[in-house]
mmCIF file of C-alpha atoms (C1' of nucleotides) in Angstrom:
data_model
loop_
_atom_site.group_PDB
_atom_site.id
_atom_site.type_symbol
_atom_site.label_atom_id
_atom_site.label_comp_id
_atom_site.label_asym_id
_atom_site.label_seq_id
_atom_site.Cartn_x
_atom_site.Cartn_y
_atom_site.Cartn_z
ATOM 1 C CA MET H 1478 14.421 -2.956 -32.744
ATOM 2 C CA HIS H 1479 12.705 -0.137 -33.515
ATOM 3 C CA LYS H 1480 14.122 3.757 -32.996
ATOM 4 C CA ILE H 1481 13.034 7.114 -32.588
ATOM 5 C CA ARG H 1482 14.270 10.125 -32.245
ATOM 6 C CA VAL H 1483 13.157 12.155 -29.031
ATOM 7 C CA LYS H 1484 13.685 15.210 -27.555
ATOM 8 C CA ASN H 1485 13.692 16.120 -23.498
ATOM 9 C CA PHE H 1486 13.124 13.040 -22.460
ATOM 10 C CA ASP H 1487 14.879 10.946 -20.132
ATOM 11 C CA LEU H 1488 13.924 6.682 -19.532
ATOM 12 C CA LEU H 1489 15.442 6.672 -16.281
ATOM 13 C CA LEU H 1490 14.532 9.151 -14.955
ATOM 14 C CA THR H 1491 10.976 9.012 -15.556
ATOM 15 C CA LEU H 1492 10.791 5.848 -14.698
ATOM 16 C CA GLU H 1493 12.373 5.719 -11.575
ATOM 17 C CA SER H 1494 10.026 8.963 -10.553
ATOM 18 C CA GLY H 1495 7.748 6.798 -8.161
ATOM 19 C CA GLN H 1496 4.836 7.510 -11.085
ATOM 20 C CA PHE H 1497 5.517 3.623 -12.902
ATOM 21 C CA PHE H 1498 6.339 0.476 -11.284
ATOM 22 C CA SER H 1499 6.446 -2.911 -13.634
ATOM 23 C CA TYR H 1500 9.339 -2.329 -14.443
ATOM 24 C CA LYS H 1501 13.008 -4.232 -14.142
ATOM 25 C CA LYS H 1502 17.100 -2.870 -15.335
ATOM 26 C CA THR H 1503 18.435 -5.835 -17.104
ATOM 27 C CA GLU H 1504 21.854 -5.912 -18.280
ATOM 28 C CA ASP H 1505 22.705 -2.840 -20.306
ATOM 29 C CA ASP H 1506 20.607 0.228 -19.480
ATOM 30 C CA ILE H 1507 18.152 -2.384 -21.637
ATOM 31 C CA PHE H 1508 14.284 -1.110 -19.422
ATOM 32 C CA LEU H 1509 11.922 -4.985 -19.229
ATOM 33 C CA ILE H 1510 8.645 -2.909 -19.532
ATOM 34 C CA SER H 1511 5.080 -5.205 -18.219
ATOM 35 C CA ALA H 1512 2.782 -2.678 -19.323
ATOM 36 C CA TYR H 1513 -1.068 -2.499 -21.251
ATOM 37 C CA SER H 1514 -1.212 -6.935 -20.650
ATOM 38 C CA LYS H 1515 2.144 -6.460 -22.719
ATOM 39 C CA LEU H 1516 6.097 -6.747 -22.386
ATOM 40 C CA PHE H 1517 8.013 -5.403 -24.554
ATOM 41 C CA ILE H 1518 12.101 -3.823 -24.291
ATOM 42 C CA VAL H 1519 12.906 -0.287 -24.197
ATOM 43 C CA LYS H 1520 16.279 1.606 -24.173
ATOM 44 C CA GLN H 1521 17.987 5.386 -24.498
ATOM 45 C CA GLN H 1522 21.120 6.378 -26.216
ATOM 46 C CA GLY H 1523 20.853 10.030 -25.761
ATOM 47 C CA ASN H 1524 17.921 10.954 -28.478
ATOM 48 C CA TYR H 1525 17.211 8.009 -29.569
ATOM 49 C CA LEU H 1526 14.886 5.439 -28.423
ATOM 50 C CA PHE H 1527 14.858 1.795 -29.735
ATOM 51 C CA PHE H 1528 12.305 -0.570 -28.652
ATOM 52 C CA ASP H 1529 11.036 -3.696 -29.592
ATOM 53 C CA GLY H 1530 7.631 -5.693 -28.091
ATOM 54 C CA VAL H 1531 5.099 -1.993 -29.558
ATOM 55 C CA ASP H 1532 5.265 0.494 -32.807
ATOM 56 C CA SER H 1533 6.044 3.838 -32.518
ATOM 57 C CA LYS H 1534 2.641 5.246 -31.467
ATOM 58 C CA PHE H 1535 2.470 3.258 -28.543
ATOM 59 C CA ILE H 1536 6.101 4.294 -27.134
ATOM 60 C CA LYS H 1537 4.587 7.978 -27.987
ATOM 61 C CA ASN H 1538 1.846 7.841 -26.238
ATOM 62 C CA PHE H 1539 3.047 5.634 -22.941
ATOM 63 C CA PHE H 1540 5.841 7.426 -22.873
ATOM 64 C CA SER H 1541 4.387 11.623 -23.624
ATOM 65 C CA LEU H 1542 6.578 12.347 -26.276
ATOM 66 C CA ASN H 1543 4.411 14.985 -27.877
ATOM 67 C CA LEU H 1544 4.095 18.587 -28.207
ATOM 68 C CA SER H 1545 1.625 19.429 -25.892
ATOM 69 C CA TYR H 1546 3.481 18.760 -23.361
ATOM 70 C CA GLU H 1547 6.620 20.897 -24.274
ATOM 71 C CA LYS H 1548 4.564 23.510 -24.229
ATOM 72 C CA ARG H 1549 3.087 22.471 -20.767
ATOM 73 C CA LEU H 1550 6.708 23.032 -19.131
ATOM 74 C CA GLU H 1551 7.001 26.394 -20.303
ATOM 75 C CA GLU H 1552 4.076 27.387 -18.942
ATOM 76 C CA ILE H 1553 4.911 25.980 -15.326
ATOM 77 C CA SER H 1554 8.688 27.649 -16.206
ATOM 78 C CA LYS H 1555 7.068 31.250 -15.406
ATOM 79 C CA ASP H 1556 7.395 29.934 -11.985
ATOM 80 C CA LYS H 1557 11.075 31.320 -10.737
ATOM 81 C CA THR H 1558 11.056 27.939 -8.409
ATOM 82 C CA ILE H 1559 9.524 25.138 -10.449
ATOM 83 C CA SER H 1560 11.944 26.539 -13.334
ATOM 84 C CA ASP H 1561 14.997 25.728 -11.733
ATOM 85 C CA ILE H 1562 13.472 22.151 -10.655
ATOM 86 C CA VAL H 1563 12.639 21.577 -15.003
ATOM 87 C CA ASN H 1564 15.726 22.670 -15.902
ATOM 88 C CA ARG H 1565 17.690 19.968 -13.443
ATOM 89 C CA TYR H 1566 15.347 17.503 -14.465
ATOM 90 C CA ARG H 1567 14.550 18.329 -18.025
ATOM 91 C CA GLY H 1568 13.386 15.045 -19.400
ATOM 92 C CA LEU H 1569 11.116 13.997 -17.174
ATOM 93 C CA ARG H 1570 7.171 12.938 -18.626
ATOM 94 C CA ILE H 1571 4.216 12.090 -16.804
ATOM 95 C CA MET H 1572 3.224 8.614 -18.030
ATOM 96 C CA LYS H 1573 -0.088 7.733 -19.587
ATOM 97 C CA GLN H 1574 -0.573 4.118 -17.869
ATOM 98 C CA ASP H 1575 -3.229 1.673 -18.157
ATOM 99 C CA VAL H 1576 -6.187 2.716 -16.267
ATOM 100 C CA ARG H 1577 -6.623 -0.406 -14.381
ATOM 101 C CA GLU H 1578 -3.286 -0.960 -13.901
ATOM 102 C CA CYS H 1579 -3.228 2.615 -12.503
ATOM 103 C CA ILE H 1580 -5.277 1.713 -9.814
ATOM 104 C CA LEU H 1581 -4.029 -1.447 -8.601
ATOM 105 C CA SER H 1582 -0.812 -0.643 -8.670
ATOM 106 C CA PHE H 1583 -1.200 2.549 -6.756
ATOM 107 C CA ILE H 1584 -3.456 1.000 -4.306
ATOM 108 C CA CYS H 1585 -0.248 -1.561 -2.863
ATOM 109 C CA SER H 1586 1.626 1.704 -2.670
ATOM 110 C CA SER H 1587 -0.043 3.476 0.984
ATOM 111 C CA ILE H 1588 1.997 3.622 3.810
ATOM 112 C CA SER H 1589 4.738 1.865 1.587
ATOM 113 C CA ASN H 1590 7.367 2.581 -1.029
ATOM 114 C CA ILE H 1591 8.797 2.499 -4.488
ATOM 115 C CA PRO H 1592 11.200 -1.013 -3.894
ATOM 116 C CA LYS H 1593 8.191 -2.276 -2.127
ATOM 117 C CA ILE H 1594 5.933 -1.614 -4.577
ATOM 118 C CA LYS H 1595 7.537 -2.457 -7.120
ATOM 119 C CA LYS H 1596 8.354 -5.902 -5.178
ATOM 120 C CA ASN H 1597 4.465 -6.289 -5.522
ATOM 121 C CA THR H 1598 3.130 -5.909 -8.584
ATOM 122 C CA GLU H 1599 6.168 -7.596 -9.578
ATOM 123 C CA LEU H 1600 4.669 -10.567 -7.342
ATOM 124 C CA LEU H 1601 1.361 -10.109 -8.481
ATOM 125 C CA SER H 1602 2.500 -10.606 -12.064
ATOM 126 C CA ARG H 1603 4.449 -13.865 -11.705
ATOM 127 C CA TYR H 1604 0.909 -15.769 -9.635
ATOM 128 C CA PHE H 1605 -1.544 -13.968 -12.177
ATOM 129 C CA GLY H 1606 0.071 -12.572 -15.536
ATOM 130 C CA LYS H 1607 1.459 -14.427 -18.207
ATOM 131 C CA LYS H 1608 4.476 -15.138 -19.252
ATOM 132 C CA LYS H 1609 6.130 -14.009 -21.827
ATOM 133 C CA LYS H 1610 9.038 -13.370 -23.840
ATOM 134 C CA ILE H 1611 11.176 -10.208 -25.778
ATOM 135 C CA LYS H 1612 14.170 -11.234 -27.753
ATOM 136 C CA LYS H 1613 16.352 -12.657 -24.858
ATOM 137 C CA TYR H 1614 14.671 -11.371 -21.941
ATOM 138 C CA GLU H 1615 11.399 -13.130 -20.099
ATOM 139 C CA TRP H 1616 9.180 -12.226 -17.804
ATOM 140 C CA TYR H 1617 5.019 -11.196 -16.684
ATOM 141 C CA THR H 1618 2.606 -8.782 -17.948
ATOM 142 C CA PHE H 1619 0.469 -7.269 -15.470
ATOM 143 C CA PRO H 1620 -2.366 -9.596 -14.844
ATOM 144 C CA GLU H 1621 -5.791 -8.855 -16.517
ATOM 145 C CA ARG H 1622 -8.140 -10.763 -13.634
ATOM 146 C CA LEU H 1623 -6.510 -10.982 -10.347
ATOM 147 C CA GLY H 1624 -6.942 -14.060 -8.402
ATOM 148 C CA SER H 1625 -8.239 -15.403 -4.412
ATOM 149 C CA TYR H 1626 -7.146 -13.005 -1.524
ATOM 150 C CA LYS H 1627 -4.893 -15.699 -0.130
ATOM 151 C CA ILE H 1628 -2.158 -15.498 -3.221
ATOM 152 C CA ILE H 1629 -3.259 -12.136 -3.613
ATOM 153 C CA LEU H 1630 -2.163 -11.818 0.145
ATOM 154 C CA LYS H 1631 0.971 -13.971 -0.730
ATOM 155 C CA CYS H 1632 2.144 -10.983 -3.395
ATOM 156 C CA LYS H 1633 3.208 -9.369 0.396
ATOM 157 C CA THR H 1634 0.364 -7.126 -0.516
ATOM 158 C CA GLY H 1635 -0.825 -6.705 3.591
ATOM 159 C CA PHE H 1636 -3.793 -5.517 4.185
ATOM 160 C CA ARG H 1637 -4.101 -4.116 0.581
ATOM 161 C CA ALA H 1638 -5.283 -7.022 0.000
ATOM 162 C CA LYS H 1639 -8.609 -7.074 -0.014
ATOM 163 C CA TYR H 1640 -8.368 -3.913 -1.180
ATOM 164 C CA LEU H 1641 -7.126 -5.252 -4.255
ATOM 165 C CA LYS H 1642 -8.734 -8.277 -4.478
ATOM 166 C CA GLU H 1643 -12.753 -6.128 -3.777
ATOM 167 C CA ALA H 1644 -11.348 -3.186 -6.658
ATOM 168 C CA ASP H 1645 -10.459 -5.967 -8.974
ATOM 169 C CA LYS H 1646 -14.337 -6.928 -8.980
ATOM 170 C CA ILE H 1647 -15.006 -3.246 -9.117
ATOM 171 C CA LEU H 1648 -12.722 -2.403 -12.444
ATOM 172 C CA ASP H 1649 -14.254 -4.682 -15.843
ATOM 173 C CA ASN H 1650 -14.628 -2.556 -18.778
ATOM 174 C CA HIS H 1651 -17.869 -1.121 -17.963
ATOM 175 C CA PHE H 1652 -16.061 0.679 -15.081
ATOM 176 C CA ILE H 1653 -13.386 1.710 -16.546
ATOM 177 C CA GLU H 1654 -14.675 3.535 -19.753
ATOM 178 C CA LYS H 1655 -17.380 5.576 -17.834
ATOM 179 C CA LEU H 1656 -13.834 6.683 -16.216
ATOM 180 C CA LYS H 1657 -12.583 7.356 -18.918
ATOM 181 C CA LYS H 1658 -15.538 9.460 -20.597
ATOM 182 C CA SER H 1659 -15.704 11.501 -16.847
ATOM 183 C CA ASP H 1660 -14.093 15.152 -15.981
ATOM 184 C CA TYR H 1661 -11.099 14.974 -13.481
ATOM 185 C CA THR H 1662 -13.589 15.729 -10.598
ATOM 186 C CA GLU H 1663 -16.140 13.009 -11.435
ATOM 187 C CA ALA H 1664 -13.379 10.132 -11.993
ATOM 188 C CA LYS H 1665 -11.857 11.453 -8.502
ATOM 189 C CA ARG H 1666 -14.941 11.013 -7.394
ATOM 190 C CA LEU H 1667 -15.436 7.687 -9.129
ATOM 191 C CA LEU H 1668 -12.479 6.496 -7.870
ATOM 192 C CA MET H 1669 -13.078 7.147 -3.873
ATOM 193 C CA ARG H 1670 -15.808 4.981 -4.412
ATOM 194 C CA ILE H 1671 -13.522 2.122 -4.389
ATOM 195 C CA ARG H 1672 -12.199 1.195 -0.770
ATOM 196 C CA GLY H 1673 -8.415 1.607 -0.326
ATOM 197 C CA VAL H 1674 -8.413 4.576 -3.046
ATOM 198 C CA GLY H 1675 -8.651 7.938 -0.430
ATOM 199 C CA LYS H 1676 -8.344 11.183 -2.095
ATOM 200 C CA LYS H 1677 -4.083 11.078 -3.000
ATOM 201 C CA ILE H 1678 -4.047 8.022 -5.120
ATOM 202 C CA ALA H 1679 -7.387 8.444 -6.975
ATOM 203 C CA ASP H 1680 -5.552 11.938 -7.355
ATOM 204 C CA CYS H 1681 -2.435 9.686 -8.291
ATOM 205 C CA VAL H 1682 -4.744 7.583 -10.732
ATOM 206 C CA CYS H 1683 -6.166 10.889 -12.496
ATOM 207 C CA LEU H 1684 -3.263 12.499 -13.091
ATOM 208 C CA PHE H 1685 -1.172 9.033 -14.360
ATOM 209 C CA SER H 1686 -3.699 7.593 -16.289
ATOM 210 C CA LEU H 1687 -6.841 9.691 -17.138
ATOM 211 C CA GLY H 1688 -4.200 12.837 -18.119
ATOM 212 C CA HIS H 1689 -5.983 14.409 -16.349
ATOM 213 C CA TYR H 1690 -2.929 17.432 -15.808
ATOM 214 C CA GLU H 1691 -5.284 19.567 -13.058
ATOM 215 C CA ALA H 1692 -5.112 16.630 -10.013
ATOM 216 C CA PHE H 1693 -2.552 17.324 -7.431
ATOM 217 C CA PRO H 1694 -1.272 14.588 -5.336
ATOM 218 C CA VAL H 1695 -0.110 15.682 -1.637
ATOM 219 C CA ASP H 1696 1.834 12.968 -0.116
ATOM 220 C CA ILE H 1697 4.353 13.335 2.890
ATOM 221 C CA TRP H 1698 6.891 14.724 0.113
ATOM 222 C CA ILE H 1699 4.957 16.923 -1.533
ATOM 223 C CA LYS H 1700 3.505 18.026 2.395
ATOM 224 C CA ARG H 1701 7.099 18.952 2.578
ATOM 225 C CA ILE H 1702 8.680 20.563 -0.257
ATOM 226 C CA VAL H 1703 6.131 22.697 -0.934
ATOM 227 C CA SER H 1704 5.707 23.659 2.979
ATOM 228 C CA LYS H 1705 9.532 24.422 2.637
ATOM 229 C CA LYS H 1706 9.805 26.273 -0.788
ATOM 230 C CA TYR H 1707 6.458 28.383 -1.047
ATOM 231 C CA PHE H 1708 4.871 28.460 2.513
ATOM 232 C CA HIS H 1709 8.992 28.886 4.908
ATOM 233 C CA ARG H 1710 6.646 26.746 7.627
ATOM 234 C CA ASP H 1711 5.293 23.209 7.962
ATOM 235 C CA ALA H 1712 1.687 23.908 5.840
ATOM 236 C CA SER H 1713 -1.596 21.736 6.442
ATOM 237 C CA GLU H 1714 -1.853 19.512 3.054
ATOM 238 C CA LYS H 1715 -4.920 21.640 2.562
ATOM 239 C CA GLU H 1716 -3.183 24.448 2.289
ATOM 240 C CA VAL H 1717 -0.665 23.122 0.151
ATOM 241 C CA GLU H 1718 -2.922 21.616 -2.142
ATOM 242 C CA SER H 1719 -5.094 24.818 -2.404
ATOM 243 C CA PHE H 1720 -2.285 26.832 -2.962
ATOM 244 C CA CYS H 1721 -0.234 24.917 -6.033
ATOM 245 C CA LYS H 1722 -4.575 23.778 -7.631
ATOM 246 C CA LYS H 1723 -4.469 27.922 -7.722
ATOM 247 C CA ARG H 1724 -1.005 28.606 -8.457
ATOM 248 C CA PHE H 1725 -0.405 25.755 -11.078
ATOM 249 C CA GLY H 1726 -3.970 25.500 -12.509
ATOM 250 C CA GLU H 1727 -4.778 23.051 -15.399
ATOM 251 C CA ASN H 1728 -0.121 22.434 -15.203
ATOM 252 C CA ALA H 1729 -0.236 21.519 -11.892
ATOM 253 C CA GLY H 1730 0.138 17.897 -11.713
ATOM 254 C CA ILE H 1731 3.300 18.165 -13.632
ATOM 255 C CA VAL H 1732 4.791 20.900 -11.231
ATOM 256 C CA GLN H 1733 3.535 18.259 -8.605
ATOM 257 C CA GLN H 1734 5.562 15.338 -10.475
ATOM 258 C CA PHE H 1735 8.986 17.763 -10.412
ATOM 259 C CA LEU H 1736 8.196 18.450 -7.425
ATOM 260 C CA TYR H 1737 8.389 14.740 -5.824
ATOM 261 C CA ILE H 1738 11.655 14.253 -8.127
ATOM 262 C CA GLU H 1739 13.118 17.153 -6.198
ATOM 263 C CA ALA H 1740 12.481 15.973 -2.795
ATOM 264 C CA ILE H 1741 13.052 12.389 -3.094
ATOM 265 C CA LYS H 1742 16.632 13.211 -4.985
ATOM 266 C CA ASN H 1743 17.152 15.123 -1.455
ATOM 267 C CA GLY H 1744 15.422 13.213 0.866
ATOM 268 C CA LYS H 1745 16.970 14.136 4.712
ATOM 269 C CA LYS H 1746 16.980 18.269 3.063
ATOM 270 C CA TYR H 1747 13.115 18.246 2.626
ATOM 271 C CA ARG H 1748 12.814 16.122 6.095
ATOM 272 C "C1'" DT R 163 14.569 -2.283 19.107
ATOM 273 C "C1'" DT R 164 12.008 1.293 16.981
ATOM 274 C "C1'" DC R 165 10.747 4.060 13.239
ATOM 275 C "C1'" DC R 166 9.037 5.412 8.978
ATOM 276 C "C1'" DA R 167 7.528 4.665 4.411
ATOM 277 C "C1'" DG R 168 3.600 8.033 -2.801
ATOM 278 C "C1'" DG R 169 -2.790 6.930 3.007
ATOM 279 C "C1'" DT R 170 -7.065 5.280 3.858
ATOM 280 C "C1'" DC R 171 -10.435 2.822 7.201
ATOM 281 C "C1'" DG R 172 -13.393 3.274 10.880
ATOM 282 C "C1'" DT R 173 -13.927 5.431 15.144
ATOM 283 C "C1'" DT R 174 -14.898 9.415 18.426
ATOM 284 C "C1'" DT R 175 -14.575 13.804 19.760
ATOM 285 C "C1'" DA C 657 -15.443 18.705 10.537
ATOM 286 C "C1'" DA C 658 -10.907 16.795 12.308
ATOM 287 C "C1'" DA C 659 -8.402 14.262 15.065
ATOM 288 C "C1'" DC C 660 -6.808 9.763 15.918
ATOM 289 C "C1'" DG C 661 -5.401 4.575 16.031
ATOM 290 C "C1'" DA C 662 -4.502 0.437 13.066
ATOM 291 C "C1'" DC C 663 -3.215 -1.382 9.650
ATOM 292 C "C1'" DA C 664 1.622 -5.666 7.039
ATOM 293 C "C1'" DT C 665 5.554 -5.645 5.677
ATOM 294 C "C1'" DG C 666 10.031 -4.631 4.746
ATOM 295 C "C1'" DG C 667 15.039 -1.397 5.482
ATOM 296 C "C1'" DA C 668 17.267 1.632 8.097
#
DNA sequence: TTCCAGGTCGTTT
DNA sequence: AAACGACATGGA
């Protein structure tokens, strides 16, 4: 196993924060991760991260283990509400996912839940990915190409199957490269041309794979928690978005992830 | 049984 | 432009 020293990083919290789905826990807190068409393992012990199957450069990029991320945390902590949450979930990071994998995963996310999305991506990988081995562990890579509509439906994707099929056709290298070169506004516009990708999922992709930290996806949980903490009433999706974008600017997306984890960890409180 | 879950689409006002 | 029902699936 390779090893690097990490600071202010919590692997478990980051993986379980609803931004990424293609992983599973094996034994002894080792995580098996399927991303960028690779299969690798990661384990955290205190300030050390052990991993195998990829190199340290990959790991640092994948988990945003860089200094600029920490600076952004300082920035958003100027807000008292946010600094409280940041202190409680210190170690949560925005990951940098493969763009195509991120899009397909989040198409599965509409009116679903984290366990179900995980199930969908695992089934898609089983049917269309490659079986690989890392150490004693075996699992499937995220598919580089999907197959027939019928089998996509077998992955329990329901009404999203037709969107996945279409998206898979659109998502060639040309489209992905164009996305990567685009700024936030343009990337969001391009993404929303894919059926099954609306503003919320487009923002998730911008935030979780393209590095546009100004993206602020508003889902039901964000609407609830921002309503409660800043509006003291039931605010609309539009109000929530414009308020947070104005208040947190270039770091709105990171704020969003901390608010989201706070909301889902305290479910009932924010209903 | 009924309700809800990291929404989006197509249709109707 | 805004409101509204439909949409597959599974867990509580």
